[in-house]
Tab-separated table of C-alpha atoms in Angstrom:
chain	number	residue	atom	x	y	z
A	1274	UNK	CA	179.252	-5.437	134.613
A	1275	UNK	CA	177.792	-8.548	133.064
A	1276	UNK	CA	178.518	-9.253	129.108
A	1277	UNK	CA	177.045	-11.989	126.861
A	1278	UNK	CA	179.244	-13.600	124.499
A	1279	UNK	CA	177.439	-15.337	121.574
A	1280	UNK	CA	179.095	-17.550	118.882
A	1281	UNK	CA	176.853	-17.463	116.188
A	1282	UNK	CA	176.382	-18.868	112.848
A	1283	UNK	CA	173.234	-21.399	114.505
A	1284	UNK	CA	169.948	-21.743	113.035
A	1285	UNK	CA	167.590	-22.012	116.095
A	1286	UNK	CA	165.305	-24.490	116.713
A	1287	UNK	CA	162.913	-25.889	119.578
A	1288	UNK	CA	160.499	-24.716	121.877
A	1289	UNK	CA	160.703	-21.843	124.378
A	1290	UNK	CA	158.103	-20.251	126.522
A	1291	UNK	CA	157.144	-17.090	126.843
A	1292	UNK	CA	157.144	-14.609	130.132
A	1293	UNK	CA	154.595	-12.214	131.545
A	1294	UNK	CA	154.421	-9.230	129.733
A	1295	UNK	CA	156.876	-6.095	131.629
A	1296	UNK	CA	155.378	-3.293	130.380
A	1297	UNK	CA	151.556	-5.001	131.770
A	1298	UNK	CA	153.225	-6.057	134.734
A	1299	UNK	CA	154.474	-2.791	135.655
A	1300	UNK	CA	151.418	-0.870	135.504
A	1301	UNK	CA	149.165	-3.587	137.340
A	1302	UNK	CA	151.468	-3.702	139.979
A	1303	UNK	CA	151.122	0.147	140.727
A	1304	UNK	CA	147.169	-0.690	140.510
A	1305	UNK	CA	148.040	-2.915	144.135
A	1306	UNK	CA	148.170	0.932	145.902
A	1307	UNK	CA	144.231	1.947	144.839
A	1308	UNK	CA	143.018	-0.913	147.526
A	1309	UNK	CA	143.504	-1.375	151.297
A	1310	UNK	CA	143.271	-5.492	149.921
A	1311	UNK	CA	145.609	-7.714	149.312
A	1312	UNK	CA	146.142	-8.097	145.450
A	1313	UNK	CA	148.098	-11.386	143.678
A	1314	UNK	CA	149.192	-11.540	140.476
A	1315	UNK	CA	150.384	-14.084	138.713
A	1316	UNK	CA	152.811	-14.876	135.859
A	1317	UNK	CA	155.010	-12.123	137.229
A	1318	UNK	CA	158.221	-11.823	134.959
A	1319	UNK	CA	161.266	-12.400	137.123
A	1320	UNK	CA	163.057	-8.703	135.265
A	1321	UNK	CA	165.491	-5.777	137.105
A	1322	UNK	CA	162.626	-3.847	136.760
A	1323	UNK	CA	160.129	-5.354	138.395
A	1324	UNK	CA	162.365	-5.815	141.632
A	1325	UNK	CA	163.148	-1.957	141.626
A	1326	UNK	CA	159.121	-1.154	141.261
A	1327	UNK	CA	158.440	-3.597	144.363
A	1328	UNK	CA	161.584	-1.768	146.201
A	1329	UNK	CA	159.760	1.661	145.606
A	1330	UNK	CA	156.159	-0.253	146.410
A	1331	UNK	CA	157.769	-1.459	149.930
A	1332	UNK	CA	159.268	1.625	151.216
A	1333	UNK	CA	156.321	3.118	150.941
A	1334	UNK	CA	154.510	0.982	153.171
A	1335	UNK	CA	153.045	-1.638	151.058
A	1336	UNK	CA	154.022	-4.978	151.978
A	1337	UNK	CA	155.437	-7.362	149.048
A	1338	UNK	CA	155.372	-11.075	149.425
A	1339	UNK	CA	157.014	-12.287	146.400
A	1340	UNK	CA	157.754	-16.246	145.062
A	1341	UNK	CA	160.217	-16.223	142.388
A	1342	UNK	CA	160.131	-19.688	141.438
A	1343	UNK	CA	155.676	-19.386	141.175
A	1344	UNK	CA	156.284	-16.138	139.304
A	1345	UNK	CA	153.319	-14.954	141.699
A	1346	UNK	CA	153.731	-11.800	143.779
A	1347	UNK	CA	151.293	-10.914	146.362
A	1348	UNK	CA	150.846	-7.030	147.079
A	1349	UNK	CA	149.234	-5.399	150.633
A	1350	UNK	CA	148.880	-1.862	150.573
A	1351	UNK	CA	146.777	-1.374	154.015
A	1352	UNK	CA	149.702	0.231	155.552
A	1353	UNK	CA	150.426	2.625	152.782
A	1354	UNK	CA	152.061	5.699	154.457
A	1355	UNK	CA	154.905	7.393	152.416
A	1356	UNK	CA	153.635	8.659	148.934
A	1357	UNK	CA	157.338	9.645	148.079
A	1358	UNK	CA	158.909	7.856	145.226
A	1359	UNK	CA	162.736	8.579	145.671
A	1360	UNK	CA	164.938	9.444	143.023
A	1361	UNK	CA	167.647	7.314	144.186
A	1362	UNK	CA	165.372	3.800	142.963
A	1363	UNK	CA	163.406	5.914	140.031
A	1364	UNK	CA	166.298	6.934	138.142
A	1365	UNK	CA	166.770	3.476	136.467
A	1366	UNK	CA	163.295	3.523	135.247
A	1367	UNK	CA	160.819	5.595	133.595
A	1368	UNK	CA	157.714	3.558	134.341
A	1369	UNK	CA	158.339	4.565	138.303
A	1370	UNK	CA	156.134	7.364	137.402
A	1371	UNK	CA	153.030	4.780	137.032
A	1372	UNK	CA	153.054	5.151	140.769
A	1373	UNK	CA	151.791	9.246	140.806
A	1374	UNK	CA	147.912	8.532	140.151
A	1375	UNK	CA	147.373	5.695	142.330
A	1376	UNK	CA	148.828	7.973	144.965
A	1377	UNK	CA	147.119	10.834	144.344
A	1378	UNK	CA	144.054	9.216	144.275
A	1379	UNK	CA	144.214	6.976	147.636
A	1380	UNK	CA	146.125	9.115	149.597
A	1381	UNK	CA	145.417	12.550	148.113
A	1382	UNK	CA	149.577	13.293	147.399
A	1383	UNK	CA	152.348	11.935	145.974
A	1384	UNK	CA	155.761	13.300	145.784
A	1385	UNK	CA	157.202	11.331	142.587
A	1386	UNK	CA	161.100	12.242	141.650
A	1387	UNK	CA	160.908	12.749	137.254
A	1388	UNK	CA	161.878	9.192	136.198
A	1389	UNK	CA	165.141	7.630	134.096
A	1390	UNK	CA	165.767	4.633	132.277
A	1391	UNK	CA	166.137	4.154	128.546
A	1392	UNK	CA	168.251	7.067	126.485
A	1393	UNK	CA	166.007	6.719	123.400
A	1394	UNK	CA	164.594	10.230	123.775
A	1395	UNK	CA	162.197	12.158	125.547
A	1396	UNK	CA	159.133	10.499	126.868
A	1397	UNK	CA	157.591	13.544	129.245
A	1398	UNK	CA	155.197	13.578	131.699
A	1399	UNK	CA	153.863	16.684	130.900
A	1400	UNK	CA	150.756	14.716	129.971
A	1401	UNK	CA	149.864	12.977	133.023
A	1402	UNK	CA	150.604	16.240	135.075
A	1403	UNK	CA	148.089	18.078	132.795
A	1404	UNK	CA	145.414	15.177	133.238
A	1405	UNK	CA	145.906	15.153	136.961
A	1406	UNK	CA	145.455	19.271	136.829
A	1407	UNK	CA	142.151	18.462	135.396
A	1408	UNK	CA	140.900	16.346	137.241
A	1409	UNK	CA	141.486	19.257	140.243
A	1410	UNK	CA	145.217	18.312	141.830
A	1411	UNK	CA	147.100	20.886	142.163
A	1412	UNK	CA	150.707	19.919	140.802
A	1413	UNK	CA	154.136	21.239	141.013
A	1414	UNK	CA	157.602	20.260	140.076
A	1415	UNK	CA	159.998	21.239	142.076
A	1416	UNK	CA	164.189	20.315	142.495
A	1417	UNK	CA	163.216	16.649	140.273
A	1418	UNK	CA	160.300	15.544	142.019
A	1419	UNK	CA	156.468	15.993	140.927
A	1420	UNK	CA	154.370	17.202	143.652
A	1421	UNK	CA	151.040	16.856	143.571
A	1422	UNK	CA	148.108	17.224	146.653
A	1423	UNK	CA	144.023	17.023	146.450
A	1424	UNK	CA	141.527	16.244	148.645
A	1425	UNK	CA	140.278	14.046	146.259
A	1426	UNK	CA	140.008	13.939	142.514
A	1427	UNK	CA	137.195	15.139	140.104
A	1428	UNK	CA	135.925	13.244	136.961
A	1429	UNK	CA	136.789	15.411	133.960
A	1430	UNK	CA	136.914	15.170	130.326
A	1431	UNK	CA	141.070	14.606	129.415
A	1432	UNK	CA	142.178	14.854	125.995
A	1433	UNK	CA	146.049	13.882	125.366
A	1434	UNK	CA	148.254	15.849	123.079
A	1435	UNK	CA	149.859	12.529	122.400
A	1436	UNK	CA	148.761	9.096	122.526
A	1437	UNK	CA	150.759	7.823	125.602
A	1438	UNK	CA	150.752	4.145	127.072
A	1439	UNK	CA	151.711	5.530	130.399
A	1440	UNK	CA	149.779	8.548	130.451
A	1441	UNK	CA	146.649	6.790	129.748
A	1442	UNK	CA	147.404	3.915	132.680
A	1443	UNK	CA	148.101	6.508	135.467
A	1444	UNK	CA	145.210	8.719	134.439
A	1445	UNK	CA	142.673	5.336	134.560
A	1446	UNK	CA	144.085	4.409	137.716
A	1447	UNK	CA	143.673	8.100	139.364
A	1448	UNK	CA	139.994	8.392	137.655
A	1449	UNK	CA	139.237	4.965	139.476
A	1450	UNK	CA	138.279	6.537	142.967
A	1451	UNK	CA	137.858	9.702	141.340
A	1452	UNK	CA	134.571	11.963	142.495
A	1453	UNK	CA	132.496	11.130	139.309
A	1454	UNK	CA	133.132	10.155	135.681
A	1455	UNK	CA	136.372	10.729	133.310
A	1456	UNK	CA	136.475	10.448	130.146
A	1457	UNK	CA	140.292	9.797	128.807
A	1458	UNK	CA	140.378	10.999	124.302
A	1459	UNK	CA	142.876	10.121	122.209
A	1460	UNK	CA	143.928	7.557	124.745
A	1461	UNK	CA	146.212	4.720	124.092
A	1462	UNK	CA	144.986	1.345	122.730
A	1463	UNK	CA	147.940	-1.114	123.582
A	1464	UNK	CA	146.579	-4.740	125.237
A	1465	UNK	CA	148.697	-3.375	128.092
A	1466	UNK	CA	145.887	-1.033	128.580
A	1467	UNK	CA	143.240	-3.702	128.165
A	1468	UNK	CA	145.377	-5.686	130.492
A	1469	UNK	CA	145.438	-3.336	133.110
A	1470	UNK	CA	141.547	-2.222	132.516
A	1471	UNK	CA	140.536	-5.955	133.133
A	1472	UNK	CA	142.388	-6.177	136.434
A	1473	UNK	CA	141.125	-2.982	137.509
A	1474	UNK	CA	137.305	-3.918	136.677
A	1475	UNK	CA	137.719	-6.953	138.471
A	1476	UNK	CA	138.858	-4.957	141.841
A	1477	UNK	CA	135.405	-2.775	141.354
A	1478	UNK	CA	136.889	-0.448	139.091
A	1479	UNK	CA	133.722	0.915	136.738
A	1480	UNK	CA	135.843	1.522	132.903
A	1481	UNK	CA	134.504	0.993	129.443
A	1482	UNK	CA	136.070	1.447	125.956
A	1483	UNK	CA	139.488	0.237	127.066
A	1484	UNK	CA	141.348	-0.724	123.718
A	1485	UNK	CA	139.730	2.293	121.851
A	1486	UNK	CA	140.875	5.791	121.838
A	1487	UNK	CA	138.059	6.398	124.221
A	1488	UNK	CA	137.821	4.973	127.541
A	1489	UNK	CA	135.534	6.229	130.462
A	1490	UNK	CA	135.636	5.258	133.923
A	1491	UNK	CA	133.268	6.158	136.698
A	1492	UNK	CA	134.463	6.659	140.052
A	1493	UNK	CA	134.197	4.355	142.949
A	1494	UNK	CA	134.731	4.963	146.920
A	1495	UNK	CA	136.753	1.956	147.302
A	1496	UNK	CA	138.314	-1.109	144.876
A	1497	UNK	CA	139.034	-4.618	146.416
A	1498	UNK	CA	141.376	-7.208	146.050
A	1499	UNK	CA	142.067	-9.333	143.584
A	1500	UNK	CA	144.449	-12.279	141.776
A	1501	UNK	CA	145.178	-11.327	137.994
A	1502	UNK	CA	147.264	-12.896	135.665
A	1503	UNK	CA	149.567	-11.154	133.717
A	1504	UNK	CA	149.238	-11.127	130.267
A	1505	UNK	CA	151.939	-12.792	127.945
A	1506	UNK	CA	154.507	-10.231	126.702
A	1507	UNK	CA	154.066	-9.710	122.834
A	1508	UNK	CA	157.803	-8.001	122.366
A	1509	UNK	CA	159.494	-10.716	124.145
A	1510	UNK	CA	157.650	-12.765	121.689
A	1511	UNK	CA	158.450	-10.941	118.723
A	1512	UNK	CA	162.127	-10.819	119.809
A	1513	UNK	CA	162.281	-14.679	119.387
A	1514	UNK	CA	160.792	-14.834	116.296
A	1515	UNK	CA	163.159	-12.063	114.605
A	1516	UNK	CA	165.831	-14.668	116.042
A	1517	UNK	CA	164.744	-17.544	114.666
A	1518	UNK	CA	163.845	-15.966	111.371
A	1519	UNK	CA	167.189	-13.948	110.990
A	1520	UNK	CA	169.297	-17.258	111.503
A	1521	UNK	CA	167.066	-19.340	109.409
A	1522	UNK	CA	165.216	-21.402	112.395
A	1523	UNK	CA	162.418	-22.895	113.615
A	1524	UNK	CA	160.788	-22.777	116.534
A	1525	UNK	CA	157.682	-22.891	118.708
A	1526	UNK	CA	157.189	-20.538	121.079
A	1527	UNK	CA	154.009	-21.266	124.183
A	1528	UNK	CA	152.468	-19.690	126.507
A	1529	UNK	CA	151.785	-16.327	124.225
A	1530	UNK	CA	149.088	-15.160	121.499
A	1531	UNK	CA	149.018	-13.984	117.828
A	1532	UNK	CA	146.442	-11.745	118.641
A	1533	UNK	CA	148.300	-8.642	120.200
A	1534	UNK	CA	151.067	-8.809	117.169
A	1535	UNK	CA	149.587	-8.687	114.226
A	1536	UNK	CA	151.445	-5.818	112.263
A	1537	UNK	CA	155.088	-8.061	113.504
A	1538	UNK	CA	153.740	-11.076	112.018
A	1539	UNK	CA	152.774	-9.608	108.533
A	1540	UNK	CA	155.700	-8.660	108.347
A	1541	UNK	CA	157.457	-11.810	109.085
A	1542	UNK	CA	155.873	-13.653	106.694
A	1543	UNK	CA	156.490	-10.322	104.036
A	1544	UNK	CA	160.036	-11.613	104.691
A	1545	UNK	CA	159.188	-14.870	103.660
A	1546	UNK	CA	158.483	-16.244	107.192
A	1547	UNK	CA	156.515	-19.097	107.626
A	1548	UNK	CA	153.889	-18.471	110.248
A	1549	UNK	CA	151.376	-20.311	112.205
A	1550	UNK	CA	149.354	-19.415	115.175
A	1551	UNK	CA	148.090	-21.714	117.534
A	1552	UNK	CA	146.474	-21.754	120.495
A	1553	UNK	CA	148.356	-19.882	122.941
A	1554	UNK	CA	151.454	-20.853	120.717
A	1555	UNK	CA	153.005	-19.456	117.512
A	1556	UNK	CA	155.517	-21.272	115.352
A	1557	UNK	CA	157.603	-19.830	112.882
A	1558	UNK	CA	159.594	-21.529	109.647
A	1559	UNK	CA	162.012	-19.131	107.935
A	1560	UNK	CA	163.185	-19.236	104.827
A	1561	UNK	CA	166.984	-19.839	104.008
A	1562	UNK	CA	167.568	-16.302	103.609
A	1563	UNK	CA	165.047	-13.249	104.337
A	1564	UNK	CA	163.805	-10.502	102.000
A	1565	UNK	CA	164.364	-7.125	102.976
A	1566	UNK	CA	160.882	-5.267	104.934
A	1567	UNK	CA	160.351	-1.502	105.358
A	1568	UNK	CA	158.651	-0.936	108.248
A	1569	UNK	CA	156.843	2.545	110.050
A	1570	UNK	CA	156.837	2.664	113.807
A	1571	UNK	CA	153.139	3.984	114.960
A	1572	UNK	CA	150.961	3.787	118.490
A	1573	UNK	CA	149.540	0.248	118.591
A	1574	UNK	CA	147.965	-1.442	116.304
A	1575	UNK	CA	150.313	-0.735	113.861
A	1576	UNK	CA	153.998	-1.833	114.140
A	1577	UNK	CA	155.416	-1.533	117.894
A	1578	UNK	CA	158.728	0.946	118.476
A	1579	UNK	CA	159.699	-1.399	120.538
A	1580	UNK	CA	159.753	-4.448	117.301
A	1581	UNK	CA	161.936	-1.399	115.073
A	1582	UNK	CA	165.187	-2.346	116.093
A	1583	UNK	CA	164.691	-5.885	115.889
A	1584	UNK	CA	163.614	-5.392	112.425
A	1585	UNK	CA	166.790	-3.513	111.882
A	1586	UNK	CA	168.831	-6.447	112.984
A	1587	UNK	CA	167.118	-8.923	110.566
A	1588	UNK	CA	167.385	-6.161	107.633
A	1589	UNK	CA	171.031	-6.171	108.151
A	1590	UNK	CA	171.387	-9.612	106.356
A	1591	UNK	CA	168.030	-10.037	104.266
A	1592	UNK	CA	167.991	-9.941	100.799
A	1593	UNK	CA	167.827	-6.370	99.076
A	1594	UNK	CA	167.053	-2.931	101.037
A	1595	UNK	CA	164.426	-1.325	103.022
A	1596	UNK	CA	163.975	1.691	104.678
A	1597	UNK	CA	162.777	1.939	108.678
A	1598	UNK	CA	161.074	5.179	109.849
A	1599	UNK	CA	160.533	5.766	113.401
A	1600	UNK	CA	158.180	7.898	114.577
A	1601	UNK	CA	157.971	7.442	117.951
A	1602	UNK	CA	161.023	8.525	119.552
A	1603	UNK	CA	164.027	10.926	118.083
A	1604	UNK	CA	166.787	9.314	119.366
A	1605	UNK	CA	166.033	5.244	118.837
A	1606	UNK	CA	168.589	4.896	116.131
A	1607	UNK	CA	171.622	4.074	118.764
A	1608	UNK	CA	172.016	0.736	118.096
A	1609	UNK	CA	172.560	1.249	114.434
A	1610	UNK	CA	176.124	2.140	114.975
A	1611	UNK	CA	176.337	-0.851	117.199
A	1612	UNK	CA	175.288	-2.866	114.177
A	1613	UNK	CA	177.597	-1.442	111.883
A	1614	UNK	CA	180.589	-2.346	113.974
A	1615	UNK	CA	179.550	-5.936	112.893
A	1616	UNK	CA	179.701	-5.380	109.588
A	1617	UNK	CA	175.927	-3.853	108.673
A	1618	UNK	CA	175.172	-1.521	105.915
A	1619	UNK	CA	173.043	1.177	107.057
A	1620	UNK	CA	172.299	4.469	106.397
A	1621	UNK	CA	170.437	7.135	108.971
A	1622	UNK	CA	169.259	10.881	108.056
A	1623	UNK	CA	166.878	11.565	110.940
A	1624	UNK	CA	164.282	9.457	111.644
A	1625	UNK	CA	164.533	7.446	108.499
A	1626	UNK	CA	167.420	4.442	108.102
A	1627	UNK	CA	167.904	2.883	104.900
A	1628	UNK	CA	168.838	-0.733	105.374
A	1629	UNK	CA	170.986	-2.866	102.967
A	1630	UNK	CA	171.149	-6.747	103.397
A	1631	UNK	CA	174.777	-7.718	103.377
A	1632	UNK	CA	175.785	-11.594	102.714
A	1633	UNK	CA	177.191	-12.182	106.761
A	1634	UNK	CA	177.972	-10.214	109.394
A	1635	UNK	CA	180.945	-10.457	111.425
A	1636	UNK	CA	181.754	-11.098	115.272
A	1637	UNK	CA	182.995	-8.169	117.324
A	1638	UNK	CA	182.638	-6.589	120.128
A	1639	UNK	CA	179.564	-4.116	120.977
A	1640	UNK	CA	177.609	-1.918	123.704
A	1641	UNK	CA	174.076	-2.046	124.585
A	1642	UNK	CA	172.603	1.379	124.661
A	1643	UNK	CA	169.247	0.582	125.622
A	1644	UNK	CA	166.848	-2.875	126.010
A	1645	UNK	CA	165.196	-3.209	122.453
A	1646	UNK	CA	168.905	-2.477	120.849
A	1647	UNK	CA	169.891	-4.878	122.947
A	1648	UNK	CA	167.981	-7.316	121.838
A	1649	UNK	CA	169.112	-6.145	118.131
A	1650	UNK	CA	172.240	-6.629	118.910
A	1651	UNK	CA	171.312	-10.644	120.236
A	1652	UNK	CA	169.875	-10.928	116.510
A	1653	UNK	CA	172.663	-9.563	115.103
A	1654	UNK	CA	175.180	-11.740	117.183
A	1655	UNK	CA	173.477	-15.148	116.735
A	1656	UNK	CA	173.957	-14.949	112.780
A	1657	UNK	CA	177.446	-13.116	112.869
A	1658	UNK	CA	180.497	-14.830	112.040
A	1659	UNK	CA	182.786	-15.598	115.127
A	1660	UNK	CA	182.396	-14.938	118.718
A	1661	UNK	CA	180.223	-11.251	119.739
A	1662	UNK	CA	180.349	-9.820	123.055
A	1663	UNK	CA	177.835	-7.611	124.181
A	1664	UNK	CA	178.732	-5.068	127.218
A	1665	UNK	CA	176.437	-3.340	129.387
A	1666	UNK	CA	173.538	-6.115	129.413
A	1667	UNK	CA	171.825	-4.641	132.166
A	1668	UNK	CA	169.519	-3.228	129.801
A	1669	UNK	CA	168.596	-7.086	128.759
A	1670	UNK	CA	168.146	-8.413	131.871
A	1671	UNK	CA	165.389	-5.082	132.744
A	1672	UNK	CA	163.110	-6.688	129.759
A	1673	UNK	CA	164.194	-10.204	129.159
A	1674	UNK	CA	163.749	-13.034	131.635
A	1675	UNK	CA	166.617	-15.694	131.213
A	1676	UNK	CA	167.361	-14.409	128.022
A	1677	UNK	CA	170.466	-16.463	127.540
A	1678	UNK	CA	168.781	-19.710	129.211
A	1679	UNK	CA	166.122	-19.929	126.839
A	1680	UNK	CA	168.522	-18.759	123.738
A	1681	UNK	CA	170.911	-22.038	124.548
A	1682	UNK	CA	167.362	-24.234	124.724
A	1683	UNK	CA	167.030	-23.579	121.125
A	1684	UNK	CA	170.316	-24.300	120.372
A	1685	UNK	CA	172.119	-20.791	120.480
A	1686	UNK	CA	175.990	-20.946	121.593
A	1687	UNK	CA	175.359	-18.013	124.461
A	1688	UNK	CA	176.746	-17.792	128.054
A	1689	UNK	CA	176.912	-14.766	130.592
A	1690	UNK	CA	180.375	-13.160	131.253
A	1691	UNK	CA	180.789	-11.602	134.671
């Protein structure tokens, strides 16, 4: 397996653009199987998981026409004929299971195997089997897979238990062609959803109220193609900027928005950050050393699980203490042990950690356990002292595009190890 190997102690500086957004990109991708037209998106991150979702998208019958170097990928679904998602392509990723409601409601079945990906805790689908019960499927899970059949979906009221990004995408998608109209409470508000929403409007789709905790969507017989760009991806972004604030940098980073983070960049300048939003650009100033944030992981638009344990990382060597409570996920405190193996003071007791700013951290080697703490662990690595290696970067390279290309634009000391 690949490793990265980063010789820190480099304040970062330059320019660096940002790429489409994954977790938009999976979703709208899934959206390609509601029409019999072809559908083209653009801005298309080149990421591990994006080529798996097109392999389970083409064995299915769709027909993927993909440019790398355009970042466009081009989607027909007229010869959709195998509604099987097979474990043997879902198991790396949990977002495979965006593909059961656009099944179920052009085909009228879907055989789905439960998805993998991440070990940062449970992240069911109990919800999106519930919602799809609702709306009249009839839905089994049997030896791994999710089974579910209809002759075509009813509109019904859904309330979540939870508010769930993916629950909320596949139930929009299924109420789409759904007989009638659905009404989706306590449903998530992430610009992924908005994202998503706007494509699907512009295929014929009838929704309203996406980006609230209410969204309703009347059904439609049909949805046509389309071309879509995919929105700019606000972790990537925030990633950077913890980088470039945690080794005392500055940098410009294009081709994103301020809008969609506002709860990371409050607390960037809280740690004495100097920011400045532009259009479709950010730049960031940071201060010769940081002061110590607390932060509380909640469901967009407060601050993003997915920004908590990049936080961590610039905690380790800020000035003073702060404690980080994560509310999302039980088990998304991995990469805190990581962290301490390069010389970071934290504490854990459940789903609090108490962070203590220590005066450097110190090169060594560490494991990736999943992609944000990977990403922590970058952070960590660019301000340590001495060479870092980083094992099991596969996790990276699912949510990062050229990660360690655009780190060594803005002056990082990073190279791939095979």
């Amino acid at each position: 397996m690949d490793k990265l190997l980063i010789e820190g102690g480099v304040r970062l500086h330059g320019e660096a653009a940002i790429s489409g957004a994954k977790n938009a990109a999976l979703p709208l991708l899934c959206a390609a199987l509601l029409t019999r037209e072809p559908v083209t998106f653009t801005n298309v991150p080149q990421l591990n998981d994006i080529g798996t979702l097109l392999k389970i998208l083409a064995q299915m019958g769709v027909q993927v026409e993909r440019d790398a170097a355009a970042n466009r990928v081009t989607l027909d679904a007229s010869g959709l004929d195998n509604p099987v998602a097979p474990y043997e392509l879902v198991k790396t990723m949990r977002a495979s299971i965006l593909v059961l409601g656009p099944l179920v409601a052009r085909l009228g079945e879907a055989r789905v195997s439960l998805p993998g990906g991440c070990a940062i805790g449970a992240r069911p689908v109990d919800q999106h089997i519930k919602g799809l019960q609702a709306m009249g499927a009839e839905v089994r899970v049997e030896h791994g897979y999710v089974h579910a059949s209809v002759p075509r979906l009813k509109g019904a009221r859904l309330f979540t238990d939870m508010v769930t990004v993916t629950g909320t995408e596949n139930l929009m998608m299924a109420a789409c062609l759904a007989d009638g109209e659905t009404i989706i409470e306590n449903a998530a508000r992430e610009p992924e959803v908005v994202d998503l929403a706007n494509c699907l409007v512009s295929m014929g789709a009838r929704i309203t109220g996406a980006g609230t905790d209410v969204i309703r969507i009347r059904g439609v017989e049909r949805l046509s193609g389309t071309t879509h760009r995919i929105m700019p991806d606000r972790i990537e972004t925030g990633t950077y900027l913890c980088a470039a604030a945690a080794t005392g940098g500055e940098i410009r980073l294009t081709n994103t928005s301020s809008c969609y983070l506002d709860a990371v960049l409050d607390k960037l300048m809280d740690a004495g950050c100097e920011v400045t939003p532009e259009r479709d650009a950010i730049r960031l100033k940071a201060p010769a050393r940081l002061t110590a944030v607390s932060i509380r992981t909640s469901p967009y638009p407060a601050f993003p699980t997915d920004m908590q344990a990049q936080f961590m990382a610039i905690n380790c060597v800020a000035e003073g203490a702060a404690m980080i409570r994560e509310t999302i996920f039980e088990n998304r405190f991995m990469h805190a042990v990581e962290l301490q193996r390069l010389g970071a003071d934290i504490r854990i007791d459940g789903n609090t950690a108490v962070v203590q700013g220590v005066a450097r951290l110190e090169g060594a080697t560490v494991m990736a356990t999943d992609l944000r703490a990977s990403a922590s662990l970058v952070i960590a690595g660019l301000v340590a002292e001495g060479e870092t290696v980083i094992e099991r970067i596969y996790h990276l390279d699912r949510g990062y595009e050229r990660l360690e290309d655009k780190l060594a634009a803005l002056g990082a000391q990073v190279r791939r190890l095979d």
